[in-house]
Amino acid sequence: MKDFPMGEMNEKAKGLGNEIAGKAKQVVADVTDNPKLKVEGELQQAKGKVQHAAGTVMGKLGDKV
């Protein structure tokens, strides 16, 4: 099992949380026909993907970040 620096795990966890929450907002927006909520969900999901990528970079660089 690989040892993960704490920053990597934290960022990946935050990213996953934002991706899930963003996707949930999009589903609710589709059901309720709420375009504003759909955009919020898309933005939150994108934020989560960026956080996850940041966590991956942290993992590759170790504690240098």
Short mmCIF file of N, CA, C and O in Angstrom, two decimals:
data_model
loop_
_atom_site.label_atom_id
_atom_site.label_comp_id
_atom_site.label_asym_id
_atom_site.label_seq_id
_atom_site.Cartn_x
_atom_site.Cartn_y
_atom_site.Cartn_z
N MET A 1 0.84 -1.18 0.00
CA MET A 1 0.00 0.00 0.00
C MET A 1 0.88 1.25 0.00
O MET A 1 1.86 1.33 0.71
N LYS A 2 0.51 2.22 -0.83
CA LYS A 2 1.29 3.45 -0.96
C LYS A 2 1.01 4.38 0.21
O LYS A 2 -0.12 4.53 0.65
N ASP A 3 2.06 5.03 0.70
CA ASP A 3 1.91 6.04 1.74
C ASP A 3 1.52 7.35 1.08
O ASP A 3 2.20 7.83 0.18
N PHE A 4 0.41 7.96 1.49
CA PHE A 4 -0.04 9.22 0.92
C PHE A 4 0.26 10.34 1.89
O PHE A 4 -0.07 10.25 3.07
N PRO A 5 0.87 11.42 1.40
CA PRO A 5 1.02 12.59 2.26
C PRO A 5 -0.36 13.14 2.61
O PRO A 5 -1.30 13.02 1.84
N MET A 6 -0.48 13.73 3.77
CA MET A 6 -1.79 14.21 4.23
C MET A 6 -2.40 15.22 3.28
O MET A 6 -3.60 15.22 3.04
N GLY A 7 -1.61 16.12 2.71
CA GLY A 7 -2.14 17.11 1.79
C GLY A 7 -2.81 16.47 0.60
O GLY A 7 -3.87 16.90 0.16
N GLU A 8 -2.20 15.43 0.09
CA GLU A 8 -2.76 14.72 -1.06
C GLU A 8 -4.11 14.11 -0.70
O GLU A 8 -5.09 14.28 -1.42
N MET A 9 -4.16 13.41 0.41
CA MET A 9 -5.41 12.77 0.82
C MET A 9 -6.50 13.80 1.07
O MET A 9 -7.65 13.61 0.65
N ASN A 10 -6.16 14.89 1.74
CA ASN A 10 -7.14 15.92 2.03
C ASN A 10 -7.70 16.54 0.76
O ASN A 10 -8.92 16.72 0.63
N GLU A 11 -6.83 16.89 -0.16
CA GLU A 11 -7.29 17.51 -1.41
C GLU A 11 -8.12 16.54 -2.24
O GLU A 11 -9.14 16.93 -2.81
N LYS A 12 -7.70 15.30 -2.30
CA LYS A 12 -8.47 14.31 -3.06
C LYS A 12 -9.84 14.09 -2.43
O LYS A 12 -10.84 13.96 -3.13
N ALA A 13 -9.89 14.06 -1.09
CA ALA A 13 -11.18 13.87 -0.40
C ALA A 13 -12.09 15.07 -0.63
O ALA A 13 -13.29 14.91 -0.91
N LYS A 14 -11.53 16.27 -0.51
CA LYS A 14 -12.33 17.48 -0.77
C LYS A 14 -12.83 17.48 -2.22
O LYS A 14 -13.98 17.83 -2.49
N GLY A 15 -11.95 17.10 -3.12
CA GLY A 15 -12.32 17.06 -4.52
C GLY A 15 -13.44 16.09 -4.79
O GLY A 15 -14.41 16.40 -5.49
N LEU A 16 -13.34 14.91 -4.22
CA LEU A 16 -14.39 13.91 -4.41
C LEU A 16 -15.71 14.41 -3.84
O LEU A 16 -16.77 14.25 -4.45
N GLY A 17 -15.65 15.04 -2.66
CA GLY A 17 -16.86 15.59 -2.05
C GLY A 17 -17.51 16.63 -2.94
O GLY A 17 -18.74 16.63 -3.11
N ASN A 18 -16.71 17.51 -3.51
CA ASN A 18 -17.26 18.54 -4.39
C ASN A 18 -17.79 17.95 -5.69
O ASN A 18 -18.81 18.42 -6.21
N GLU A 19 -17.12 16.94 -6.21
CA GLU A 19 -17.62 16.29 -7.43
C GLU A 19 -18.98 15.64 -7.18
O GLU A 19 -19.90 15.79 -7.99
N ILE A 20 -19.12 14.95 -6.06
CA ILE A 20 -20.39 14.29 -5.73
C ILE A 20 -21.48 15.32 -5.49
O ILE A 20 -22.60 15.19 -6.02
N ALA A 21 -21.17 16.36 -4.71
CA ALA A 21 -22.17 17.39 -4.42
C ALA A 21 -22.58 18.11 -5.71
O ALA A 21 -23.77 18.40 -5.91
N GLY A 22 -21.61 18.40 -6.56
CA GLY A 22 -21.92 19.06 -7.82
C GLY A 22 -22.81 18.21 -8.71
O GLY A 22 -23.76 18.71 -9.32
N LYS A 23 -22.51 16.93 -8.79
CA LYS A 23 -23.34 16.02 -9.59
C LYS A 23 -24.75 15.93 -9.03
O LYS A 23 -25.73 15.94 -9.78
N ALA A 24 -24.86 15.89 -7.70
CA ALA A 24 -26.18 15.83 -7.06
C ALA A 24 -26.99 17.09 -7.39
O ALA A 24 -28.19 17.01 -7.69
N LYS A 25 -26.33 18.24 -7.34
CA LYS A 25 -27.02 19.50 -7.69
C LYS A 25 -27.52 19.45 -9.13
O LYS A 25 -28.63 19.93 -9.42
N GLN A 26 -26.72 18.90 -10.01
CA GLN A 26 -27.13 18.82 -11.41
C GLN A 26 -28.35 17.92 -11.59
O GLN A 26 -29.26 18.24 -12.35
N VAL A 27 -28.38 16.82 -10.87
CA VAL A 27 -29.53 15.91 -10.96
C VAL A 27 -30.79 16.59 -10.45
O VAL A 27 -31.84 16.55 -11.09
N VAL A 28 -30.67 17.26 -9.29
CA VAL A 28 -31.83 17.97 -8.73
C VAL A 28 -32.26 19.08 -9.69
O VAL A 28 -33.45 19.29 -9.91
N ALA A 29 -31.31 19.77 -10.28
CA ALA A 29 -31.62 20.84 -11.22
C ALA A 29 -32.37 20.31 -12.43
O ALA A 29 -33.32 20.95 -12.91
N ASP A 30 -31.98 19.14 -12.92
CA ASP A 30 -32.68 18.54 -14.06
C ASP A 30 -34.11 18.18 -13.69
O ASP A 30 -35.04 18.42 -14.47
N VAL A 31 -34.29 17.62 -12.50
CA VAL A 31 -35.62 17.20 -12.06
C VAL A 31 -36.53 18.41 -11.81
O VAL A 31 -37.72 18.38 -12.14
N THR A 32 -35.96 19.48 -11.26
CA THR A 32 -36.77 20.66 -10.91
C THR A 32 -36.73 21.74 -11.98
O THR A 32 -37.33 22.80 -11.80
N ASP A 33 -36.04 21.48 -13.08
CA ASP A 33 -35.90 22.44 -14.18
C ASP A 33 -35.37 23.78 -13.66
O ASP A 33 -35.96 24.83 -13.85
N ASN A 34 -34.21 23.70 -12.98
CA ASN A 34 -33.60 24.87 -12.37
C ASN A 34 -32.23 25.11 -13.01
O ASN A 34 -31.23 24.52 -12.59
N PRO A 35 -32.16 25.97 -14.03
CA PRO A 35 -30.89 26.17 -14.73
C PRO A 35 -29.79 26.77 -13.85
O PRO A 35 -28.62 26.46 -14.03
N LYS A 36 -30.15 27.64 -12.90
CA LYS A 36 -29.15 28.24 -12.02
C LYS A 36 -28.48 27.16 -11.17
O LYS A 36 -27.25 27.15 -11.01
N LEU A 37 -29.27 26.26 -10.62
CA LEU A 37 -28.72 25.18 -9.81
C LEU A 37 -27.85 24.25 -10.65
O LEU A 37 -26.82 23.76 -10.19
N LYS A 38 -28.24 24.04 -11.90
CA LYS A 38 -27.44 23.19 -12.79
C LYS A 38 -26.05 23.79 -12.99
O LYS A 38 -25.05 23.09 -12.92
N VAL A 39 -25.99 25.10 -13.22
CA VAL A 39 -24.70 25.77 -13.40
C VAL A 39 -23.88 25.68 -12.12
O VAL A 39 -22.67 25.41 -12.16
N GLU A 40 -24.51 25.89 -10.97
CA GLU A 40 -23.81 25.76 -9.68
C GLU A 40 -23.22 24.35 -9.54
O GLU A 40 -22.08 24.19 -9.10
N GLY A 41 -23.99 23.36 -9.92
CA GLY A 41 -23.52 21.98 -9.84
C GLY A 41 -22.34 21.72 -10.76
O GLY A 41 -21.38 21.05 -10.38
N GLU A 42 -22.43 22.26 -11.98
CA GLU A 42 -21.33 22.08 -12.93
C GLU A 42 -20.05 22.74 -12.40
O GLU A 42 -18.97 22.16 -12.51
N LEU A 43 -20.20 23.94 -11.84
CA LEU A 43 -19.03 24.64 -11.30
C LEU A 43 -18.44 23.90 -10.10
O LEU A 43 -17.21 23.79 -9.97
N GLN A 44 -19.31 23.39 -9.24
CA GLN A 44 -18.82 22.66 -8.07
C GLN A 44 -18.13 21.37 -8.49
O GLN A 44 -17.10 20.98 -7.92
N GLN A 45 -18.67 20.71 -9.48
CA GLN A 45 -18.05 19.48 -9.96
C GLN A 45 -16.69 19.78 -10.59
O GLN A 45 -15.72 19.05 -10.36
N ALA A 46 -16.59 20.88 -11.33
CA ALA A 46 -15.31 21.28 -11.91
C ALA A 46 -14.29 21.61 -10.82
O ALA A 46 -13.11 21.24 -10.91
N LYS A 47 -14.76 22.30 -9.77
CA LYS A 47 -13.89 22.62 -8.64
C LYS A 47 -13.34 21.33 -8.02
O LYS A 47 -12.16 21.23 -7.68
N GLY A 48 -14.20 20.34 -7.88
CA GLY A 48 -13.78 19.06 -7.32
C GLY A 48 -12.72 18.38 -8.17
O GLY A 48 -11.76 17.81 -7.64
N LYS A 49 -12.87 18.46 -9.48
CA LYS A 49 -11.88 17.85 -10.37
C LYS A 49 -10.53 18.55 -10.23
O LYS A 49 -9.48 17.90 -10.24
N VAL A 50 -10.56 19.88 -10.08
CA VAL A 50 -9.31 20.63 -9.90
C VAL A 50 -8.66 20.26 -8.57
O VAL A 50 -7.44 20.05 -8.49
N GLN A 51 -9.47 20.15 -7.51
CA GLN A 51 -8.93 19.77 -6.20
C GLN A 51 -8.31 18.37 -6.27
O GLN A 51 -7.25 18.13 -5.69
N HIS A 52 -8.98 17.47 -6.93
CA HIS A 52 -8.47 16.10 -7.05
C HIS A 52 -7.14 16.12 -7.79
O HIS A 52 -6.18 15.44 -7.39
N ALA A 53 -7.05 16.90 -8.87
CA ALA A 53 -5.81 17.00 -9.62
C ALA A 53 -4.70 17.61 -8.76
O ALA A 53 -3.55 17.16 -8.80
N ALA A 54 -5.05 18.61 -7.96
CA ALA A 54 -4.08 19.23 -7.06
C ALA A 54 -3.55 18.19 -6.06
O ALA A 54 -2.36 18.16 -5.76
N GLY A 55 -4.44 17.35 -5.57
CA GLY A 55 -4.02 16.30 -4.65
C GLY A 55 -3.06 15.32 -5.31
O GLY A 55 -2.08 14.88 -4.70
N THR A 56 -3.31 15.01 -6.57
CA THR A 56 -2.42 14.11 -7.31
C THR A 56 -1.04 14.75 -7.47
O THR A 56 -0.02 14.08 -7.27
N VAL A 57 -1.02 16.04 -7.79
CA VAL A 57 0.26 16.74 -7.92
C VAL A 57 1.00 16.75 -6.58
O VAL A 57 2.20 16.50 -6.53
N MET A 58 0.26 17.03 -5.52
CA MET A 58 0.87 17.01 -4.17
C MET A 58 1.51 15.66 -3.89
O MET A 58 2.57 15.57 -3.30
N GLY A 59 0.79 14.61 -4.27
CA GLY A 59 1.31 13.26 -4.04
C GLY A 59 2.60 13.00 -4.79
O GLY A 59 3.51 12.36 -4.29
N LYS A 60 2.67 13.51 -6.01
CA LYS A 60 3.88 13.31 -6.81
C LYS A 60 5.05 14.14 -6.30
O LYS A 60 6.19 13.74 -6.40
N LEU A 61 4.75 15.33 -5.75
CA LEU A 61 5.81 16.20 -5.26
C LEU A 61 6.14 15.96 -3.79
O LEU A 61 7.11 16.50 -3.28
N GLY A 62 5.30 15.20 -3.11
CA GLY A 62 5.51 14.94 -1.69
C GLY A 62 5.24 16.18 -0.86
O GLY A 62 4.36 16.97 -1.18
N ASP A 63 6.00 16.38 0.18
CA ASP A 63 5.78 17.50 1.09
C ASP A 63 6.44 18.79 0.60
O ASP A 63 6.52 19.76 1.33
N LYS A 64 6.90 18.82 -0.64
CA LYS A 64 7.54 20.02 -1.19
C LYS A 64 6.54 21.12 -1.50
O LYS A 64 6.91 22.24 -1.72
N VAL A 65 5.25 20.77 -1.55
CA VAL A 65 4.21 21.75 -1.89
C VAL A 65 3.70 22.40 -0.64
O VAL A 65 3.46 21.79 0.34
#
